[in-house]
mmCIF file of C-alpha atoms in Angstrom:
data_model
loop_
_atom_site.group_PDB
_atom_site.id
_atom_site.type_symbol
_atom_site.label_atom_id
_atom_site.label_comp_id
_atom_site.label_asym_id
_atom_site.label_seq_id
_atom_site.Cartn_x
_atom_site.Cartn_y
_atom_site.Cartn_z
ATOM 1 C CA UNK A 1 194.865 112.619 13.670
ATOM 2 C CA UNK A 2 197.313 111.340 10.695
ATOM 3 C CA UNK A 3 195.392 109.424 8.113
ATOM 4 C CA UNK A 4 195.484 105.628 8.111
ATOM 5 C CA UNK A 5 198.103 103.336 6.040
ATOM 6 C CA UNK A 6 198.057 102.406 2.846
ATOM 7 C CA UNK A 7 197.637 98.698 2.065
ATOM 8 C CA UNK A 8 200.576 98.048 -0.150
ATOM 9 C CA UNK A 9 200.465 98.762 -3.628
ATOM 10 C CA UNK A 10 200.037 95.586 -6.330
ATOM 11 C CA UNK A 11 201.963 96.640 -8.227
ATOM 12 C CA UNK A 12 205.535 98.392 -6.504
ATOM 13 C CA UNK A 13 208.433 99.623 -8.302
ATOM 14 C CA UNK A 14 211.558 102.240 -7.507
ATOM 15 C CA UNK A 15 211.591 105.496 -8.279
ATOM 16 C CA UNK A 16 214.623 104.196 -10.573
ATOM 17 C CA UNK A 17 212.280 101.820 -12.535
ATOM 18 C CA UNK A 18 209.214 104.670 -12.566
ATOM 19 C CA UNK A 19 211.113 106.794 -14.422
ATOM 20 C CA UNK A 20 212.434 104.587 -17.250
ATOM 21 C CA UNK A 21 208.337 103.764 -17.382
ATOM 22 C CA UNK A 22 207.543 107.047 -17.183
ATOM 23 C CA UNK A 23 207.837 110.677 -19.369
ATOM 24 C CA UNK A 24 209.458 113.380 -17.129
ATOM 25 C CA UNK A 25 205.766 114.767 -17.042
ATOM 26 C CA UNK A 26 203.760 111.414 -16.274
ATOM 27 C CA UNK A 27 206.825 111.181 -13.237
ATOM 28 C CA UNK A 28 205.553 114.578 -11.755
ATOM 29 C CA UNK A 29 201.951 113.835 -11.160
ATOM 30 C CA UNK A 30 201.692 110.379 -11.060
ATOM 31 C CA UNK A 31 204.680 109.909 -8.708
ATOM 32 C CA UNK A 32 204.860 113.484 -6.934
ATOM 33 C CA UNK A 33 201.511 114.335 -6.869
ATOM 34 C CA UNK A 34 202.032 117.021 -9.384
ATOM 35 C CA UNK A 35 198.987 119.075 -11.168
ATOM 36 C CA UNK A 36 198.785 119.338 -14.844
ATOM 37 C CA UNK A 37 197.917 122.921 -15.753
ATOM 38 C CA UNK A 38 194.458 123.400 -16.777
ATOM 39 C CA UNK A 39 193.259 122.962 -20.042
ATOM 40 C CA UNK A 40 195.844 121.302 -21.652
ATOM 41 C CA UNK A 41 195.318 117.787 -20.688
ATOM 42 C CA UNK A 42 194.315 115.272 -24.115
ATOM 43 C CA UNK A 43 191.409 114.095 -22.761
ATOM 44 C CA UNK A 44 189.479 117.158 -20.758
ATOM 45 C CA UNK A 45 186.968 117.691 -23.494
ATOM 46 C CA UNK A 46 187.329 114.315 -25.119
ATOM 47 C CA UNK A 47 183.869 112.567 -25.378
ATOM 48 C CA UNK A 48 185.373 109.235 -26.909
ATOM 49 C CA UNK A 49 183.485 105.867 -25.659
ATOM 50 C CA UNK A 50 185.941 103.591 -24.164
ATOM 51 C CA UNK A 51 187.383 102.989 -20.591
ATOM 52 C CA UNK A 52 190.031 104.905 -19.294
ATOM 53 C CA UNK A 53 193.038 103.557 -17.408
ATOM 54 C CA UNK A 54 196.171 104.453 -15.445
ATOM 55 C CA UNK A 55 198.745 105.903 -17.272
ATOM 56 C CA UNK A 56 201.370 103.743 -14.792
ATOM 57 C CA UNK A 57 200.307 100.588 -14.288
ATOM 58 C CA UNK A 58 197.366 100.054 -16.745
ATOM 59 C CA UNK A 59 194.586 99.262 -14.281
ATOM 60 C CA UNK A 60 191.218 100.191 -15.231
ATOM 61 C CA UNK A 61 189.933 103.693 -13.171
ATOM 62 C CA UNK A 62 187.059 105.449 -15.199
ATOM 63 C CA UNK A 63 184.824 104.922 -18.199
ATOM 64 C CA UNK A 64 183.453 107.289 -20.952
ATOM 65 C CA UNK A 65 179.896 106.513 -19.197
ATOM 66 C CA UNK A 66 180.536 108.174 -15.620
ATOM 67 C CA UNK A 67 182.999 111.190 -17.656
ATOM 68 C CA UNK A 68 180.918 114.799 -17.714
ATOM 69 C CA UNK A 69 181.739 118.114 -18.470
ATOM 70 C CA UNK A 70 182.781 120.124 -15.886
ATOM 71 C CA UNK A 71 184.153 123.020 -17.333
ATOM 72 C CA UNK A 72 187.305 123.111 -14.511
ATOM 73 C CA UNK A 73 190.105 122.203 -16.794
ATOM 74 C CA UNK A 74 190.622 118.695 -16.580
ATOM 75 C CA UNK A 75 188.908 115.720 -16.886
ATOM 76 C CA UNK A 76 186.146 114.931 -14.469
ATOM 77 C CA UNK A 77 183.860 111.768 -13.868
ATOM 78 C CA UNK A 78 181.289 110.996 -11.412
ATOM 79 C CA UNK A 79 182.134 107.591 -10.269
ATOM 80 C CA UNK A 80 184.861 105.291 -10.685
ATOM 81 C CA UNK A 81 184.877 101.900 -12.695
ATOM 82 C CA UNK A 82 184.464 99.900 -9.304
ATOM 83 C CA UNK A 83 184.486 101.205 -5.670
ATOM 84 C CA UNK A 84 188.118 99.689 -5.051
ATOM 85 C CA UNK A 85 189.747 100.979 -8.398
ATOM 86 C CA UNK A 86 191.025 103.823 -6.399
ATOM 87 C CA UNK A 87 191.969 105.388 -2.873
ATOM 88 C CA UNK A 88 190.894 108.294 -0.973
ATOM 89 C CA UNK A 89 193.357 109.886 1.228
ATOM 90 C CA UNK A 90 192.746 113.589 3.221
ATOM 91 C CA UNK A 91 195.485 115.966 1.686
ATOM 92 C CA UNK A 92 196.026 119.083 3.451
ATOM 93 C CA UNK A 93 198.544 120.454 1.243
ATOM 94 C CA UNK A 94 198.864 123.820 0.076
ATOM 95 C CA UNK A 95 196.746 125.247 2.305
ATOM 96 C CA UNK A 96 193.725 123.761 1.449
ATOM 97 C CA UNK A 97 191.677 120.192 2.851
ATOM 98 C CA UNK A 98 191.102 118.109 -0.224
ATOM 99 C CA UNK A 99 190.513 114.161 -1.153
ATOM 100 C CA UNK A 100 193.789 112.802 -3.218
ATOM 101 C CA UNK A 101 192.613 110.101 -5.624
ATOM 102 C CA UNK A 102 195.678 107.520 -6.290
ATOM 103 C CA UNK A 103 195.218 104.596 -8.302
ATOM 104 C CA UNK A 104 194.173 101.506 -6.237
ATOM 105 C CA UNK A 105 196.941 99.435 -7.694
ATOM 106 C CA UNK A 106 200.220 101.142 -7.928
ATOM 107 C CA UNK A 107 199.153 104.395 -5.571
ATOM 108 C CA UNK A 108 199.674 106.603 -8.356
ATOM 109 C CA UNK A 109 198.694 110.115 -8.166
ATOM 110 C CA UNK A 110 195.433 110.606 -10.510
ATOM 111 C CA UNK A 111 194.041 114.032 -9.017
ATOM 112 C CA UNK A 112 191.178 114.674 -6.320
ATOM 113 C CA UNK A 113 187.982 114.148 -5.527
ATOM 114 C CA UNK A 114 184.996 117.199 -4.578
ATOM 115 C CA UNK A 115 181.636 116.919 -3.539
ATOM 116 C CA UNK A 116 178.447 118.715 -3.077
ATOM 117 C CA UNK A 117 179.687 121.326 -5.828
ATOM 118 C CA UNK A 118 176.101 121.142 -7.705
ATOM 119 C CA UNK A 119 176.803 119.366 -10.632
ATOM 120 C CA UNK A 120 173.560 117.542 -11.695
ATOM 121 C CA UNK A 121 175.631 114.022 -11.700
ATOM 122 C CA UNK A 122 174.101 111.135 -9.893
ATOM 123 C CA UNK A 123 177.088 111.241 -7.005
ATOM 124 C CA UNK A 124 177.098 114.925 -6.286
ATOM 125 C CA UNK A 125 180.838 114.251 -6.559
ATOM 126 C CA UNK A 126 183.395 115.201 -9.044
ATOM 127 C CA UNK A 127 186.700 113.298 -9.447
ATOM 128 C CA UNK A 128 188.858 115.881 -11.338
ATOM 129 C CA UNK A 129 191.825 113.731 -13.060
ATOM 130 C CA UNK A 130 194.642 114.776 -14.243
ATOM 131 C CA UNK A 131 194.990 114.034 -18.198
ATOM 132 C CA UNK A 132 198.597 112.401 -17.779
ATOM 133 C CA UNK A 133 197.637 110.399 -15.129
ATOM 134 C CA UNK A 134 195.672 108.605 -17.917
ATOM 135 C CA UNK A 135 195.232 106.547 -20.943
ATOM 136 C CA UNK A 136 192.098 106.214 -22.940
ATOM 137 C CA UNK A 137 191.372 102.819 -24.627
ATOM 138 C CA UNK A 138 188.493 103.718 -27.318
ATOM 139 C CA UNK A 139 185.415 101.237 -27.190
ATOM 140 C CA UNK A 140 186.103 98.666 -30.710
#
């Protein structure tokens, strides 16, 4: 059973225009699906107030409220902003069966999402995000 469509993205542009957006780096994950390595993303043991948002297009994906420490490697929050801020989609790559999280509104790559791991978060999920896939706008 292949996984449903897509609805299109709001905001769509070439590969062409991604990449004149876009840092080599920021191209790999959020356009590939690429993995930062762990521990070197800016913001895995950041505990700045603010909201962050995708590194792409801008839209607003997570907040400083729902972000928790994890101790995996990378940033990881327990809930999104709102429900339709991003998409779930089944990956099966690399051998394993995972939940992709893309950005609702340009279908960027952000990272995946895991659940029933134990953490003591009020989902039982963790949505382990890729650094690069974001941008952190600090409370005023």
């Amino acid at each position: 059973m292949s996984p449903s469509p897509l609805p299109p993205p709001k905001i769509a542009l070439t590969d062409d225009e991604w990449r004149e957006k876009l840092t080599p780096e920021e191209f790999a994950v959020l356009r590939r699906g690429g993995t930062e390595r762990p521990g070197v993303g800016e913001y895995t043991d950041t505990h700045t107030e603010g909201v962050y948002q995708c590194r792409a297009c801008g839209a607003e994906l997570f907040r400083s409220t729902e972000k928790f420490d994890s101790h995996c490697g990378w940033p990881s929050f327990f809930d999104p902003t709102h429900s339709d801020a991003v998409i779930l989609r089944p990956d099966d790559s690399h051998g394993m069966r995972r939940v992709e999280v893309l950005c609702a509104t340009c279908h960027s790559h952000l990272g995946h999402v895991f659940t029933g791991e134990g953490y003591l978060t009020p989902t039982d999920q963790r949505y382990c995000i890729n650094s690069i896939s974001l941008r952190l706008v600090p409370k005023p």
